[in-house]
mmCIF file of C-alpha atoms in Angstrom:
data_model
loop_
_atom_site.group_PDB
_atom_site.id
_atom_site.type_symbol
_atom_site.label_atom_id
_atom_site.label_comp_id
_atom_site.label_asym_id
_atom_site.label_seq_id
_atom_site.Cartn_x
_atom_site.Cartn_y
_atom_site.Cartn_z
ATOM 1 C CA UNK F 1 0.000 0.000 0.000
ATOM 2 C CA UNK F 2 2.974 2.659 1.013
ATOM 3 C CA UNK F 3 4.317 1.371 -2.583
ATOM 4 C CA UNK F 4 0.872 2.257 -4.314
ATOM 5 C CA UNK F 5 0.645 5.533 -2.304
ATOM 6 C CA UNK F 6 4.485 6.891 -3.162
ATOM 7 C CA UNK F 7 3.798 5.716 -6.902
ATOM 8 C CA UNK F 8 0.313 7.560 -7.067
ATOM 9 C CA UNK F 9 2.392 10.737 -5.292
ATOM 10 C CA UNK F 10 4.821 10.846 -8.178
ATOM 11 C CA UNK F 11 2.385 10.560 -10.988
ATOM 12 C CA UNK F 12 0.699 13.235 -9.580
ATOM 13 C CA UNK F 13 3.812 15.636 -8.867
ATOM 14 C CA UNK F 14 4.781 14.791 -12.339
ATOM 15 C CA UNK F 15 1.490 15.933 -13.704
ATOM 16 C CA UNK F 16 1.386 19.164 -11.685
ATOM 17 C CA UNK F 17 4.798 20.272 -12.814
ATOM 18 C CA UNK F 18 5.056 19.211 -16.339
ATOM 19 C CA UNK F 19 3.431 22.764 -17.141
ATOM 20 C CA UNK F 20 6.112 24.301 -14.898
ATOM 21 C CA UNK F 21 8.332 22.453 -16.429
ATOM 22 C CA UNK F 22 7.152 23.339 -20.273
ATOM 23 C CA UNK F 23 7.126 26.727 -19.281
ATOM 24 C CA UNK F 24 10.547 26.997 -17.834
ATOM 25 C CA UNK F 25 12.259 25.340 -20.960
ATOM 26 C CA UNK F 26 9.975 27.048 -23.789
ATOM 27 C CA UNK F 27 10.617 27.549 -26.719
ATOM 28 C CA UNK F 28 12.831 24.563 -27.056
ATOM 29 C CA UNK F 29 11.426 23.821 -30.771
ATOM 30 C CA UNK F 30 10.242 25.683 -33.539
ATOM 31 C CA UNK F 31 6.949 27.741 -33.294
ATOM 32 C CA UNK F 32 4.412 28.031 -35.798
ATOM 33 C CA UNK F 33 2.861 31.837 -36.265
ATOM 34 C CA UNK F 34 -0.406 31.072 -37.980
ATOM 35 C CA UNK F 35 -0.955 34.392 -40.927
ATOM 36 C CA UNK F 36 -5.275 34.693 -41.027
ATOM 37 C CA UNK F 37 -4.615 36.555 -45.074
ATOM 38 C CA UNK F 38 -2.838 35.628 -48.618
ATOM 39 C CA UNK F 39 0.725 36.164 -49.396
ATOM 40 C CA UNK F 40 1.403 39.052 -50.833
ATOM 41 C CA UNK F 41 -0.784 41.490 -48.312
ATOM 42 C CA UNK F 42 0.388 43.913 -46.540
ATOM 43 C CA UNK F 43 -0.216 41.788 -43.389
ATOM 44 C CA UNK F 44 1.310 38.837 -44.653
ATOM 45 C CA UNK F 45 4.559 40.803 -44.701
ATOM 46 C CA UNK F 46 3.766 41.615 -41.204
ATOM 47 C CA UNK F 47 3.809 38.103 -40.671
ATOM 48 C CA UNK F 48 6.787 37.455 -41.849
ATOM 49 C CA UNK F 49 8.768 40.301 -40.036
ATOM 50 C CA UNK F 50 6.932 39.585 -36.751
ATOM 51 C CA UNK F 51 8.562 35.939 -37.161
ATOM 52 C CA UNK F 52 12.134 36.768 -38.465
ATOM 53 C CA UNK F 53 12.764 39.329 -35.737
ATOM 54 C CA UNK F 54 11.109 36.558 -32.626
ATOM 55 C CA UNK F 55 13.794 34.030 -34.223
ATOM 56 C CA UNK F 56 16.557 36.042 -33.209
ATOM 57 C CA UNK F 57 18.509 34.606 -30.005
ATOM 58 C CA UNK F 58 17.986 37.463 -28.092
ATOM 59 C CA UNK F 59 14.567 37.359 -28.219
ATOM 60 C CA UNK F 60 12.982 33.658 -28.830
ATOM 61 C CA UNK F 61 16.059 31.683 -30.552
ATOM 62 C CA UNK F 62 14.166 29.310 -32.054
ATOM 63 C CA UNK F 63 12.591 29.192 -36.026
ATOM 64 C CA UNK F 64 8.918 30.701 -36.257
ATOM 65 C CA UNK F 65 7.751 29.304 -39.583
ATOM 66 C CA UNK F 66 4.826 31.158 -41.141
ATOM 67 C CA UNK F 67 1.727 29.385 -42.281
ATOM 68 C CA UNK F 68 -0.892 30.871 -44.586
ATOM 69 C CA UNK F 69 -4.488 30.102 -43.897
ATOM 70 C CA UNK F 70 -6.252 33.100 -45.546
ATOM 71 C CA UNK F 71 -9.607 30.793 -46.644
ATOM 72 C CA UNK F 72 -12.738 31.208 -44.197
ATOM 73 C CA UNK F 73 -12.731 34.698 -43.165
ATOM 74 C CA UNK F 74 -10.569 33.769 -40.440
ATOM 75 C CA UNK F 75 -12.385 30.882 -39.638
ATOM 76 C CA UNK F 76 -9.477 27.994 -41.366
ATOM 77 C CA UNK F 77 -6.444 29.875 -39.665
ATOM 78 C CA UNK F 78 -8.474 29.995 -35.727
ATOM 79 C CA UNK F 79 -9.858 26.341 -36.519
ATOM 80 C CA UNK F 80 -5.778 25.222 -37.179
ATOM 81 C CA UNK F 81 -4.666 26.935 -33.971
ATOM 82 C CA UNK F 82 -7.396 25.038 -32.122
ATOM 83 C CA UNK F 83 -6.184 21.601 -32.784
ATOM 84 C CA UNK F 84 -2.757 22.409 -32.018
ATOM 85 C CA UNK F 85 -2.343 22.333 -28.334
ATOM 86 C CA UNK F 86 -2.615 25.460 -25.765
ATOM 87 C CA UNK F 87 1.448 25.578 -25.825
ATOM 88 C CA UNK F 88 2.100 28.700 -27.043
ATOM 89 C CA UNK F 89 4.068 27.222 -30.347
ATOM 90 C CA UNK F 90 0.834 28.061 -32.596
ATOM 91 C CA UNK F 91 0.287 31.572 -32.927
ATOM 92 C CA UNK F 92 -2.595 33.290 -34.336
ATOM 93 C CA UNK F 93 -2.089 36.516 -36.440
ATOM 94 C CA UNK F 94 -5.323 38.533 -35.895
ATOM 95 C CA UNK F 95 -6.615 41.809 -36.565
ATOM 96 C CA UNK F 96 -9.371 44.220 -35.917
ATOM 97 C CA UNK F 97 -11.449 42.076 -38.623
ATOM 98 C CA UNK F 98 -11.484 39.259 -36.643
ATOM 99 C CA UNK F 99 -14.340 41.353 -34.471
ATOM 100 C CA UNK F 100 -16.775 41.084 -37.406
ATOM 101 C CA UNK F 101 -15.481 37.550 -38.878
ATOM 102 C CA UNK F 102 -16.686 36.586 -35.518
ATOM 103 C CA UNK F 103 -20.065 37.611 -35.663
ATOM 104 C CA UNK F 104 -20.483 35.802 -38.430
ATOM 105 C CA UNK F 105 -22.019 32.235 -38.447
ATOM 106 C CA UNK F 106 -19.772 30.541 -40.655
ATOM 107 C CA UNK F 107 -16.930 30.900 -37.789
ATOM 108 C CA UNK F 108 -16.972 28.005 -35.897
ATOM 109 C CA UNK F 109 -14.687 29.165 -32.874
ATOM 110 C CA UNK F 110 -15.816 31.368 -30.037
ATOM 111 C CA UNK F 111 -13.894 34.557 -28.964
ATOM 112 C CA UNK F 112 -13.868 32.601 -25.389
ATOM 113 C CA UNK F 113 -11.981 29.661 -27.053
ATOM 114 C CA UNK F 114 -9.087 32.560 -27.728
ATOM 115 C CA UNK F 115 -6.597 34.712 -25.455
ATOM 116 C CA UNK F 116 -5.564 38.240 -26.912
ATOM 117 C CA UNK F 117 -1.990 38.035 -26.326
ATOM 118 C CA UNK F 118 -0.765 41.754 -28.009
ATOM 119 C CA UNK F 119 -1.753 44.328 -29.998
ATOM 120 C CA UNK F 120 1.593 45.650 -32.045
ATOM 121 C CA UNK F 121 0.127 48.785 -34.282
ATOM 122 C CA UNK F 122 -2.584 50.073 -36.621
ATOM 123 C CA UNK F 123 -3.098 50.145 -40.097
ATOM 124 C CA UNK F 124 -4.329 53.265 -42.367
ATOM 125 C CA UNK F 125 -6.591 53.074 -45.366
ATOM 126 C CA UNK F 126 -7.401 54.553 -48.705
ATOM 127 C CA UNK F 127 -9.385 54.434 -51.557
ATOM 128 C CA UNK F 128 -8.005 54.383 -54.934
ATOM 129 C CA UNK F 129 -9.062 54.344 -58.466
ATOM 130 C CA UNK F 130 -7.135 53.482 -61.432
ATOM 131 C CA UNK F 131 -5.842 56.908 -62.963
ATOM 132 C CA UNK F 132 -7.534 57.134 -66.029
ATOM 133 C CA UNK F 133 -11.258 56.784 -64.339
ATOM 134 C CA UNK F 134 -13.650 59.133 -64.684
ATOM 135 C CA UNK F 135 -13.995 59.762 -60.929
ATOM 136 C CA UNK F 136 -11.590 62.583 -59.871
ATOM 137 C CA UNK F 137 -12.741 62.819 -56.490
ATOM 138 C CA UNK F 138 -14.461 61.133 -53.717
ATOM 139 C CA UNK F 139 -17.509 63.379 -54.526
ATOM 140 C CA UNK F 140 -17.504 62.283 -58.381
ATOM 141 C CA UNK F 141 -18.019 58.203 -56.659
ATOM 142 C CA UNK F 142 -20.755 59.466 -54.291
ATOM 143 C CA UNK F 143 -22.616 61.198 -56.384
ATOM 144 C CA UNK F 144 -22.730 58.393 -58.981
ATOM 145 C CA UNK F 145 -23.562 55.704 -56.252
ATOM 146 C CA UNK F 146 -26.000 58.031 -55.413
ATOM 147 C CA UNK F 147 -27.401 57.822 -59.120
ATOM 148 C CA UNK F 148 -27.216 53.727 -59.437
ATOM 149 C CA UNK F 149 -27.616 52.865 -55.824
ATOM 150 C CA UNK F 150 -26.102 49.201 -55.411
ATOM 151 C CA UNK F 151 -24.448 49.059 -59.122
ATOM 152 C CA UNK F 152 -20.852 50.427 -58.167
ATOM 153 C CA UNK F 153 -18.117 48.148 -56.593
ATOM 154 C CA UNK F 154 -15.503 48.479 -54.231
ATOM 155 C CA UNK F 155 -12.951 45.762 -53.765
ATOM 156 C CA UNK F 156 -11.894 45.286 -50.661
ATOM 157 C CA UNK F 157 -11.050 42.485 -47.792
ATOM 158 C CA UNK F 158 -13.375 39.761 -47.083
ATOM 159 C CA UNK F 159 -16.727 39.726 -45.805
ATOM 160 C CA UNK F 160 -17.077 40.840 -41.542
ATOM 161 C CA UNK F 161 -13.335 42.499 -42.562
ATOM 162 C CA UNK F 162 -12.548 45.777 -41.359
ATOM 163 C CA UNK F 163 -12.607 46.729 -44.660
ATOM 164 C CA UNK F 164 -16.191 46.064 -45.205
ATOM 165 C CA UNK F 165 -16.546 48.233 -42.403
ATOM 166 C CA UNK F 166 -14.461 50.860 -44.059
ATOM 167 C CA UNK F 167 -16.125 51.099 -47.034
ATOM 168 C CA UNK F 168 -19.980 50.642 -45.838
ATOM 169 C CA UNK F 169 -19.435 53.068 -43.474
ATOM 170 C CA UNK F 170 -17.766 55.842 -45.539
ATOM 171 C CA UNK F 171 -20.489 55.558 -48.407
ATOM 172 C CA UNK F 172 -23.168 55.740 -45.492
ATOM 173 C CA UNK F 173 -21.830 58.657 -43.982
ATOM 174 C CA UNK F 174 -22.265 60.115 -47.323
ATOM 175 C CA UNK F 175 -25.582 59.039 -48.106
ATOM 176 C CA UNK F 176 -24.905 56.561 -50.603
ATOM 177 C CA UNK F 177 -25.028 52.944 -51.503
ATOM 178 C CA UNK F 178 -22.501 50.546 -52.902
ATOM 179 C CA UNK F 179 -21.895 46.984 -53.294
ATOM 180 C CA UNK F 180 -18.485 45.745 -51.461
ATOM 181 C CA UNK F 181 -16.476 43.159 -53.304
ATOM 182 C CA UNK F 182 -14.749 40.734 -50.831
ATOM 183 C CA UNK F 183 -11.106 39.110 -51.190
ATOM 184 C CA UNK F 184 -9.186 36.945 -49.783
ATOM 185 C CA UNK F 185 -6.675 39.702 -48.759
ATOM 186 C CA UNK F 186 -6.650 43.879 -49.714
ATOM 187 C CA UNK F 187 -3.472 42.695 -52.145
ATOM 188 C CA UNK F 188 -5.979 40.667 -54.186
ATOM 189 C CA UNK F 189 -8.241 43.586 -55.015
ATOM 190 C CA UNK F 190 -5.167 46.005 -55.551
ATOM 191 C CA UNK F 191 -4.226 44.104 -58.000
ATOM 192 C CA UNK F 192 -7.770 43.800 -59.474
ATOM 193 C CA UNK F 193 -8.090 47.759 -59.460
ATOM 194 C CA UNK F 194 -4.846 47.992 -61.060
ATOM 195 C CA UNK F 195 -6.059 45.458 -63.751
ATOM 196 C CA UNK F 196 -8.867 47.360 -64.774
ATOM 197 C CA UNK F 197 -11.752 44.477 -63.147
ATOM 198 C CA UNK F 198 -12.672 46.886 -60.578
ATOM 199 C CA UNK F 199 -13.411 50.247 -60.658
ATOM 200 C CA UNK F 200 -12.620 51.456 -56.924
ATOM 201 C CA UNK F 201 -10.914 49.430 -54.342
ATOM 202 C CA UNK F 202 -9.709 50.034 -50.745
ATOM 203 C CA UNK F 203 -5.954 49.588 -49.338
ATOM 204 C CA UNK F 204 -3.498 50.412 -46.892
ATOM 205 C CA UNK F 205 -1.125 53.428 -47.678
ATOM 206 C CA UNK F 206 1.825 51.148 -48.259
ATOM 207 C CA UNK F 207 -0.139 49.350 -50.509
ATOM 208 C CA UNK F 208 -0.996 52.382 -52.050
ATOM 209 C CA UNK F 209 1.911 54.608 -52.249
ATOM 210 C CA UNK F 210 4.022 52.553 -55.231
ATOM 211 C CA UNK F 211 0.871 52.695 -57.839
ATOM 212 C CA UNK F 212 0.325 56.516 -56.740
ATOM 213 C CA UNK F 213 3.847 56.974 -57.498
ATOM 214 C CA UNK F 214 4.114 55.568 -60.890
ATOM 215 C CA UNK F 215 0.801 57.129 -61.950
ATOM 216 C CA UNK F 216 -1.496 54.070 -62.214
ATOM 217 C CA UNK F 217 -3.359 55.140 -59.379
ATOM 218 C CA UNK F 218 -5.527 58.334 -57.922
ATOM 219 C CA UNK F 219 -6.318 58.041 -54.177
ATOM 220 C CA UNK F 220 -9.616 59.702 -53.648
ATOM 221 C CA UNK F 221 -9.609 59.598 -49.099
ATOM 222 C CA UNK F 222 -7.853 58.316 -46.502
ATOM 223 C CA UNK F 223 -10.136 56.765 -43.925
ATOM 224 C CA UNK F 224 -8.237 58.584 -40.876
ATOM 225 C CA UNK F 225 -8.915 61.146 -38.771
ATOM 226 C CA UNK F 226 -5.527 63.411 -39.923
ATOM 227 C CA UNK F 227 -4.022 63.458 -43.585
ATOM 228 C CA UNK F 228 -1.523 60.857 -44.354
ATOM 229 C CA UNK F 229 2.490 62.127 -44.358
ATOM 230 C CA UNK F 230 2.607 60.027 -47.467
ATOM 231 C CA UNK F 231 0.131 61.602 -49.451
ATOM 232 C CA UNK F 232 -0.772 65.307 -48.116
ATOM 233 C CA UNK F 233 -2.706 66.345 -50.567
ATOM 234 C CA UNK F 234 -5.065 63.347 -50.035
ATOM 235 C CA UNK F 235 -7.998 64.524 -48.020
ATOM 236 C CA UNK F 236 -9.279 62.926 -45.097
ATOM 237 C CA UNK F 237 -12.783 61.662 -45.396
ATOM 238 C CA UNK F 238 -14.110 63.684 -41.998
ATOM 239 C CA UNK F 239 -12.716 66.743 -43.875
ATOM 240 C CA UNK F 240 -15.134 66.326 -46.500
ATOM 241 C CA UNK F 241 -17.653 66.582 -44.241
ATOM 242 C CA UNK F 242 -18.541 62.787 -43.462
ATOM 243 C CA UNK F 243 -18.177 62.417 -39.716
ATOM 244 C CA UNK F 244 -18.472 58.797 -38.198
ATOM 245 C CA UNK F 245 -16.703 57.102 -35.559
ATOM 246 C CA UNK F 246 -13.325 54.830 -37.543
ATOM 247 C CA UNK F 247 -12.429 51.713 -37.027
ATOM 248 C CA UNK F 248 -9.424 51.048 -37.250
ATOM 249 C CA UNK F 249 -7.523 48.369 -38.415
ATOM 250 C CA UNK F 250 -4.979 46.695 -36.314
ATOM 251 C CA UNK F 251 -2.789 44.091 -35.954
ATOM 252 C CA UNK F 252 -1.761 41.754 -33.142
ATOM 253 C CA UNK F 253 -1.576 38.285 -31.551
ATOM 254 C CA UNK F 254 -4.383 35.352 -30.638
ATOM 255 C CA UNK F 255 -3.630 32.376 -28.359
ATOM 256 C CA UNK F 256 -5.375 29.403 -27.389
ATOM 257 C CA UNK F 257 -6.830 29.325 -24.078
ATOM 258 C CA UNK F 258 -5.357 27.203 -21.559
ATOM 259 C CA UNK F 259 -1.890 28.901 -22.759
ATOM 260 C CA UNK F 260 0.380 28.888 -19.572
ATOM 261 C CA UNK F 261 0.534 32.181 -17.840
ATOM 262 C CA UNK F 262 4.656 31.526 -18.172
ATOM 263 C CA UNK F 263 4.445 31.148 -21.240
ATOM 264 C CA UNK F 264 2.491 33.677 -22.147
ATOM 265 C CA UNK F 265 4.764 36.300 -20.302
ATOM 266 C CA UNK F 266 7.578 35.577 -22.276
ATOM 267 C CA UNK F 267 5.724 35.870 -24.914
ATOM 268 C CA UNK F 268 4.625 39.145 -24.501
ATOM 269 C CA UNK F 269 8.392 40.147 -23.510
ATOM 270 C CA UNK F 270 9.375 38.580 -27.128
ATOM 271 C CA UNK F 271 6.644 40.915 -28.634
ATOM 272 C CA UNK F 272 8.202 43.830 -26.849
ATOM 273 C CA UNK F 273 11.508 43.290 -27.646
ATOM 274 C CA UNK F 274 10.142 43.172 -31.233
ATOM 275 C CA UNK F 275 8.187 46.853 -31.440
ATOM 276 C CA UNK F 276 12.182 47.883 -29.882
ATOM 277 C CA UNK F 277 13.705 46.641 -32.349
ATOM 278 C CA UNK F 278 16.083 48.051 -35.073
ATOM 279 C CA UNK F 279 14.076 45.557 -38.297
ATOM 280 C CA UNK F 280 10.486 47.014 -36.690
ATOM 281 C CA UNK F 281 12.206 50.225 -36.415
ATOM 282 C CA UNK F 282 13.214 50.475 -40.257
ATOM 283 C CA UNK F 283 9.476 48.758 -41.101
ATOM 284 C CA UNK F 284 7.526 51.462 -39.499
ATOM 285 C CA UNK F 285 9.901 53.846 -41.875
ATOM 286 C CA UNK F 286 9.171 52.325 -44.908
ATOM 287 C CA UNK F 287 5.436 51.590 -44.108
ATOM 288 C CA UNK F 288 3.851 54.843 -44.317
ATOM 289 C CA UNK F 289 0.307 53.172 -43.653
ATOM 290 C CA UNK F 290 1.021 51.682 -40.223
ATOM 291 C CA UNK F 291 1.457 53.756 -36.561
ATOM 292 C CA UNK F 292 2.839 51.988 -33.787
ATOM 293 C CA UNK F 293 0.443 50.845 -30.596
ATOM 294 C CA UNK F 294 1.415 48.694 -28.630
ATOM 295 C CA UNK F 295 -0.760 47.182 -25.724
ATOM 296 C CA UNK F 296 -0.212 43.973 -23.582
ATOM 297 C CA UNK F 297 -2.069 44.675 -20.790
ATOM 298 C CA UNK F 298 -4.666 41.182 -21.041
ATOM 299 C CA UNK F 299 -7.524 42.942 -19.156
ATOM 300 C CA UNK F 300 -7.158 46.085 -21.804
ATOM 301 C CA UNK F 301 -6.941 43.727 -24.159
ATOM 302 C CA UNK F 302 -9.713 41.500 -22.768
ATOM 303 C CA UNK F 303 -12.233 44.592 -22.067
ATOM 304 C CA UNK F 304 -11.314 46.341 -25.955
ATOM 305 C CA UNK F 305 -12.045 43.153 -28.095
ATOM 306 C CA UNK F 306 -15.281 42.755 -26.188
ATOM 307 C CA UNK F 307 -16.621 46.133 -27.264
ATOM 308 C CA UNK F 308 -15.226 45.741 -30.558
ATOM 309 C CA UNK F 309 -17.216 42.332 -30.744
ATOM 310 C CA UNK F 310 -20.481 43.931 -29.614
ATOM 311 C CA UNK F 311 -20.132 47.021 -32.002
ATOM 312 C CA UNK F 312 -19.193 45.151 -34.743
ATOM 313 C CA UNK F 313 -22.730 43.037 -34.605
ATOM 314 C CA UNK F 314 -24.546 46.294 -34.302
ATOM 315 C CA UNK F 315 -22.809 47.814 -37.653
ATOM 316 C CA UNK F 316 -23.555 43.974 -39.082
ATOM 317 C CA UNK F 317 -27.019 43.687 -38.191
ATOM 318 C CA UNK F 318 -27.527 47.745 -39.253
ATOM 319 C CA UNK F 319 -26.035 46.971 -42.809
ATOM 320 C CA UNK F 320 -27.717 43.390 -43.894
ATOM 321 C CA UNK F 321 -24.839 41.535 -42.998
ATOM 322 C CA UNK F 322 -26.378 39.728 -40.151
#
């Protein structure tokens, strides 16, 4: 019996520590950051910095492979990251999206199932035509939505995506109506406006800025509250008189629940050590759409994503998407 009794003691000392234990030696293999977009996106590339900069060995010093799981409106990437286990090696890229994708009933995991880990920065917007269209101005797209209600499109992000938001909201606040035209990333309709298949479409400023410079493009707004640095003469759309509260866009980090809270505080120390860093540093230059804002506080976190969720279904069930 004192056999059974010291045997059952260790089993149960080994299961009690073996998180401890996980903690104390992660990472000790390579870690998987889960991208919720296409290649080629301005987020993918966020991706794939946030992962070469966490590689580095004074940060996480192990590989963080990038895996692409842009189908499902967010739905395939969360649905991946809940059958790895709650380890911390499977991170989830999300954004400010991910508080309309889910709202939707097509995505199968709960906000509850999820932890926020960080948010890193935001993201600024646009809307562009091709250069040679007829509409010179944000006005000269209103006022002929205004004339064909429903018949012009705007390419944008997928359905529930913060570009939906963008772009329902803007023509709203202007009194018109147009149809949004969902992709599996804001690089996909880019390159759609560029080809001449669309006639407006929505992007960040980085995105933007290369067209604008070569003359293929016209940007009509910028969806901000203050002009973009990278294109002045670009007027904002609350200066032409079209006042609504904007959503941003941001970017930042999901975990599984059940994530140890060790693990998850290096984690967070890795993500800070990345916004401090030299590469991030040098991004932020060249990336005229994004502005830095960091937060890792997980009842900030927590309390923002919640109200985000809630207004999100109000805009949703407002606008027929719901």
């Amino acid at each position: 019996m004192m056999k059974f009794a010291a045997g059952l003691a260790a089993i149960v000392l080994s299961a009690v520590s073996a998180p401890a234990v996980q903690a104390q030696s992660f990472p000790d293999k390579p870690i998987e950051l889960v991208c919720s977009t296409s290649p080629g996106s301005t987020a993918a590339m966020w991706c794939q910095l946030m992962a070469q900069v966490l590689a580095k060995p004074d940060v996480l010093g192990t590989p963080v492979n990038v895996v692409y799981k842009g189908a499902g409106s967010g739905n395939e990437a969360a649905v991946y990251v809940m059958s790895r286990p709650a380890d911390g090696y499977t991170l989830l890229h999300a954004s400010a999206s991910f508080s309309g994708y889910m709202n939707l009933p097509t995505f199968s995991v709960k906000p509850d199932d999820l932890e926020f880990l960080v948010k890193v920065e935001k993201f600024i917007y646009g809307l562009a035509v091709r250069s040679d269209s007829k509409y010179k101005t944000f006005g000269d797209l209103v006022s002929a939505a205004k004339l064909a209600p429903g018949t012009i499109g705007i390419a944008g992000n997928k359905i529930g995506s913060i570009h939906h938001k963008h772009i329902i909201s803007a023509f709203s606040a202007a009194g018109a109506t147009v149809i949004h035209i969902p992709y599996q990333g804001s690089g996909d309709a880019m390159r759609d406006l560029l080809g001449g298949h669309v006639p407006a479409a929505l992007g960040t400023i980085g995105q933007i800025m290369p067209h604008e410079k070569a003359g293929k493009i016209r940007t009509l707004v910028v969806l901000n509250e203050t002009r973009s640095p990278a294109l002045p003469d670009v007027p904002t759309i609350q200066e032409l008189g079209y006042v609504y509260p904007i959503s941003h866009q941001w970017q930042g980090i999901f975990l599984k629940k059940g994530t140890p809270d060790d693990v998850k505080a290096k984690l967070r120390a890795a993500f800070r050590k990345v916004v401090d860093s030299p590469e991030y540093a040098e991004y932020l230059k060249n990336s005229p759409h994004v502005e830095k804002a960091f937060e890792d506080d997980p009842e900030k976190l927590r309390e923002s994503f919640q109200q985000e969720l809630q207004s999100y279904r109000t805009f949703m069930q407002e606008n027929g998407i719901l």
